[in-house]
Amino acid sequence: MRVYLVGFMGAGKTTIGRLLATRLRVPFYDLDELIAAAEGRSIRQIFDESGEQVFRSRERELLRATRFTDHGVIATGGGTFAFDDNIMFIKADGFSVYLDAEYRVLMRRLEGKTTERPMFKDEAAAAALYHHRARYYRLADFSMAISGAETPMEIVERLLLHLPKACFGPDNALVQ
Ligand code: S3P
């Protein structure tokens, strides 16, 4: 079974995902990286040159391509789990985890990194987006509260306690 990490920009989906995949001995995929590779341009370029709709349709397409892997950890983009069809796809045969980071933690982490994130227009728009999306993120199978005090490794260790056995790699042995 695949694990899908969902949550707002800056929640740590990629960092946590990479570590979690190593611990589970399963492949790691970052949806934004798959999109950028498929398009041969950065996420920022896709937004600027083709618009959000083109990005979202690529995102949908590549999200669905993850069904070809039995086991894996997938870091989604901040907007992926805010569309009903994507939510249904993920929930159909994946295990979704919401990295529920406090808003002030997100803003601190995003400082200086907003140019790579076209959906981060300004603080007010980000706050509105955060509140709008929170209701979708809460539909995930499991929510992990993230305060900013734990290291990524500590978060992964805590998360491992809540994952269904089916998410572990075929030999079921955790890498230390
Ligand atoms: C987006 C978040 C980004 C990326 C794209 C759109 C969003 O991913 O998918 O810029 O709509 O919130 P991260 O959450 O990894 O920054």
CSV table of C-alpha atoms and ligand atoms in Angstrom, one decimal:
chain,number,residue,atom,x,y,z
A,1,MET,CA,0.0,0.0,0.0
A,2,ARG,CA,1.2,3.5,-0.9
A,3,VAL,CA,1.5,6.3,1.7
A,4,TYR,CA,0.5,9.8,0.5
A,5,LEU,CA,1.8,12.8,2.5
A,6,VAL,CA,-0.6,15.7,2.2
A,7,GLY,CA,-0.6,19.2,3.7
A,8,PHE,CA,0.2,22.8,3.1
A,9,MET,CA,3.3,24.3,1.5
A,10,GLY,CA,6.2,24.1,4.1
A,11,ALA,CA,4.7,21.2,6.1
A,12,GLY,CA,7.7,19.0,5.4
A,13,LYS,CA,6.1,16.5,2.9
A,14,THR,CA,9.3,16.1,0.9
A,15,THR,CA,11.7,15.9,3.8
A,16,ILE,CA,9.5,13.6,5.9
A,17,GLY,CA,8.6,11.5,2.8
A,18,ARG,CA,12.2,10.8,1.9
A,19,LEU,CA,13.1,9.7,5.4
A,20,LEU,CA,9.9,7.6,5.8
A,21,ALA,CA,10.6,5.8,2.5
A,22,THR,CA,14.1,4.9,3.6
A,23,ARG,CA,12.7,3.5,6.9
A,24,LEU,CA,10.0,1.5,5.1
A,25,ARG,CA,12.4,0.3,2.4
A,26,VAL,CA,10.0,1.5,-0.3
A,27,PRO,CA,10.6,4.0,-3.2
A,28,PHE,CA,10.0,7.7,-2.7
A,29,TYR,CA,8.3,10.0,-5.2
A,30,ASP,CA,7.8,13.7,-5.0
A,31,LEU,CA,4.9,14.7,-7.2
A,32,ASP,CA,6.3,18.2,-8.0
A,33,GLU,CA,9.5,16.6,-9.1
A,34,LEU,CA,7.6,14.2,-11.4
A,35,ILE,CA,5.7,17.1,-12.9
A,36,ALA,CA,8.8,19.2,-13.5
A,37,ALA,CA,10.6,16.2,-15.0
A,38,ALA,CA,7.6,15.3,-17.3
A,39,GLU,CA,7.3,19.0,-18.5
A,40,GLY,CA,11.1,19.6,-18.7
A,41,ARG,CA,10.6,22.9,-16.8
A,42,SER,CA,10.2,24.1,-13.2
A,43,ILE,CA,6.9,24.4,-11.4
A,44,ARG,CA,7.3,28.2,-11.4
A,45,GLN,CA,7.8,28.1,-15.2
A,46,ILE,CA,4.7,25.9,-15.7
A,47,PHE,CA,2.6,28.4,-13.8
A,48,ASP,CA,4.1,31.4,-15.5
A,49,GLU,CA,4.1,30.1,-19.0
A,50,SER,CA,1.0,27.9,-19.1
A,51,GLY,CA,-1.1,28.8,-16.0
A,52,GLU,CA,-2.4,26.9,-13.0
A,53,GLN,CA,-4.9,24.8,-15.0
A,54,VAL,CA,-2.1,23.1,-17.0
A,55,PHE,CA,-0.2,22.5,-13.8
A,56,ARG,CA,-3.3,20.9,-12.2
A,57,SER,CA,-4.0,18.6,-15.1
A,58,ARG,CA,-0.4,17.4,-15.1
A,59,GLU,CA,-0.6,17.0,-11.3
A,60,ARG,CA,-3.8,14.8,-11.8
A,61,GLU,CA,-2.2,12.7,-14.4
A,62,LEU,CA,1.1,12.0,-12.5
A,63,LEU,CA,-0.8,11.4,-9.3
A,64,ARG,CA,-2.7,8.7,-11.1
A,65,ALA,CA,0.5,7.2,-12.5
A,66,THR,CA,1.6,6.4,-8.9
A,67,ARG,CA,-0.9,3.5,-9.0
A,68,PHE,CA,1.7,1.5,-10.9
A,69,THR,CA,3.8,1.1,-7.8
A,70,ASP,CA,2.5,-1.3,-5.1
A,71,HIS,CA,4.6,0.2,-2.3
A,72,GLY,CA,5.9,3.7,-2.0
A,73,VAL,CA,5.8,7.1,-0.2
A,74,ILE,CA,4.5,10.0,-2.3
A,75,ALA,CA,4.9,13.6,-1.3
A,76,THR,CA,2.0,15.4,-2.9
A,77,GLY,CA,1.9,19.2,-3.6
A,78,GLY,CA,0.1,21.5,-1.3
A,79,GLY,CA,-2.9,21.7,-3.6
A,80,THR,CA,-3.2,18.0,-4.7
A,81,PHE,CA,-5.4,16.9,-1.8
A,82,ALA,CA,-7.8,19.9,-2.2
A,83,PHE,CA,-9.6,18.4,-5.2
A,84,ASP,CA,-12.4,15.8,-4.7
A,85,ASP,CA,-11.2,13.5,-7.5
A,86,ASN,CA,-7.6,13.5,-6.2
A,87,ILE,CA,-8.9,12.8,-2.7
A,88,MET,CA,-11.0,9.9,-3.9
A,89,PHE,CA,-8.1,8.5,-5.9
A,90,ILE,CA,-5.7,8.6,-3.0
A,91,LYS,CA,-8.2,7.2,-0.5
A,92,ALA,CA,-9.2,4.4,-2.9
A,93,ASP,CA,-6.1,2.4,-2.3
A,94,GLY,CA,-3.5,4.5,-0.5
A,95,PHE,CA,-3.0,5.6,3.1
A,96,SER,CA,-3.1,9.4,3.4
A,97,VAL,CA,-1.3,11.3,6.2
A,98,TYR,CA,-1.9,14.9,6.8
A,99,LEU,CA,1.2,16.7,8.1
A,100,ASP,CA,-0.8,19.2,10.2
A,101,ALA,CA,1.8,21.9,11.0
A,102,GLU,CA,0.8,25.0,12.9
A,103,TYR,CA,0.3,28.0,10.7
A,104,ARG,CA,3.2,30.0,12.3
A,105,VAL,CA,5.5,27.1,11.7
A,106,LEU,CA,4.6,27.0,8.1
A,107,MET,CA,5.1,30.8,7.7
A,108,ARG,CA,8.5,30.6,9.4
A,109,ARG,CA,9.6,27.7,7.1
A,110,LEU,CA,8.4,29.4,3.9
A,111,GLU,CA,10.3,32.6,4.6
A,112,GLY,CA,12.6,33.4,1.7
A,113,LYS,CA,11.2,30.3,-0.2
A,114,THR,CA,8.1,31.8,-1.7
A,115,THR,CA,9.5,32.6,-5.2
A,116,GLU,CA,9.5,28.8,-5.9
A,117,ARG,CA,5.9,28.7,-4.8
A,118,PRO,CA,3.5,30.4,-7.3
A,119,MET,CA,0.5,29.7,-5.0
A,120,PHE,CA,2.1,31.8,-2.3
A,121,LYS,CA,1.0,35.3,-3.4
A,122,ASP,CA,1.2,37.1,-0.1
A,123,GLU,CA,0.5,36.5,3.6
A,124,ALA,CA,-3.2,37.3,3.4
A,125,ALA,CA,-3.7,35.0,0.4
A,126,ALA,CA,-1.7,32.2,2.0
A,127,ALA,CA,-3.8,32.5,5.2
A,128,ALA,CA,-7.1,32.3,3.2
A,129,LEU,CA,-5.7,29.3,1.2
A,130,TYR,CA,-4.6,27.6,4.4
A,131,HIS,CA,-8.1,27.9,6.0
A,132,HIS,CA,-9.8,26.8,2.8
A,133,ARG,CA,-7.7,23.7,2.4
A,134,ALA,CA,-7.6,22.6,6.0
A,135,ARG,CA,-11.1,21.1,5.6
A,136,TYR,CA,-9.8,18.9,2.8
A,137,TYR,CA,-6.6,17.9,4.5
A,138,ARG,CA,-8.6,16.7,7.5
A,139,LEU,CA,-10.2,14.1,5.3
A,140,ALA,CA,-6.8,12.2,5.3
A,141,ASP,CA,-6.7,8.8,7.0
A,142,PHE,CA,-4.4,10.0,9.7
A,143,SER,CA,-3.4,13.5,10.9
A,144,MET,CA,-0.1,14.2,12.5
A,145,ALA,CA,0.2,17.4,14.6
A,146,ILE,CA,3.5,19.0,13.9
A,147,SER,CA,4.6,21.7,16.3
A,148,GLY,CA,8.1,22.5,14.9
A,149,ALA,CA,9.9,21.2,18.1
A,150,GLU,CA,10.6,17.7,16.7
A,151,THR,CA,13.3,16.8,14.2
A,152,PRO,CA,12.1,15.2,10.9
A,153,MET,CA,13.5,11.8,12.1
A,154,GLU,CA,11.4,12.1,15.3
A,155,ILE,CA,8.3,12.8,13.3
A,156,VAL,CA,9.0,9.8,11.1
A,157,GLU,CA,9.4,7.5,14.2
A,158,ARG,CA,6.1,8.7,15.6
A,159,LEU,CA,4.4,8.3,12.2
A,160,LEU,CA,5.7,4.7,11.9
A,161,LEU,CA,3.6,3.7,14.9
A,162,HIS,CA,0.4,4.7,13.1
A,163,LEU,CA,1.0,3.2,9.7
A,164,PRO,CA,-0.9,0.0,8.6
A,165,LYS,CA,1.4,-3.0,8.1
A,166,ALA,CA,0.5,-3.0,4.4
A,167,CYS,CA,2.6,0.2,3.9
A,168,PHE,CA,5.8,-1.5,4.9
A,169,GLY,CA,8.2,-2.9,2.3
A,170,PRO,CA,7.8,-6.5,1.2
A,171,ASP,CA,10.3,-7.9,3.7
A,172,ASN,CA,8.7,-5.9,6.5
A,173,ALA,CA,12.0,-5.0,8.0
A,174,LEU,CA,12.6,-1.5,9.1
A,175,VAL,CA,15.9,0.1,8.2
A,176,GLN,CA,17.6,1.4,11.3
B,1,S3P,C1,1.1,24.2,-4.5
B,1,S3P,C2,2.2,23.7,-3.7
B,1,S3P,C3,3.5,23.3,-4.3
B,1,S3P,C4,3.4,22.9,-5.8
B,1,S3P,C5,2.7,24.0,-6.5
B,1,S3P,C6,1.3,24.3,-6.0
B,1,S3P,C7,-0.1,24.5,-3.9
B,1,S3P,O1,3.9,22.1,-3.6
B,1,S3P,O2,2.7,21.7,-6.0
B,1,S3P,O3,3.5,25.2,-6.4
B,1,S3P,O4,-1.2,24.7,-4.6
B,1,S3P,O5,-0.2,24.7,-2.7
B,1,S3P,P1,4.6,22.2,-2.0
B,1,S3P,O6,3.4,22.0,-1.1
B,1,S3P,O7,5.5,21.1,-2.0
B,1,S3P,O8,5.2,23.5,-1.9
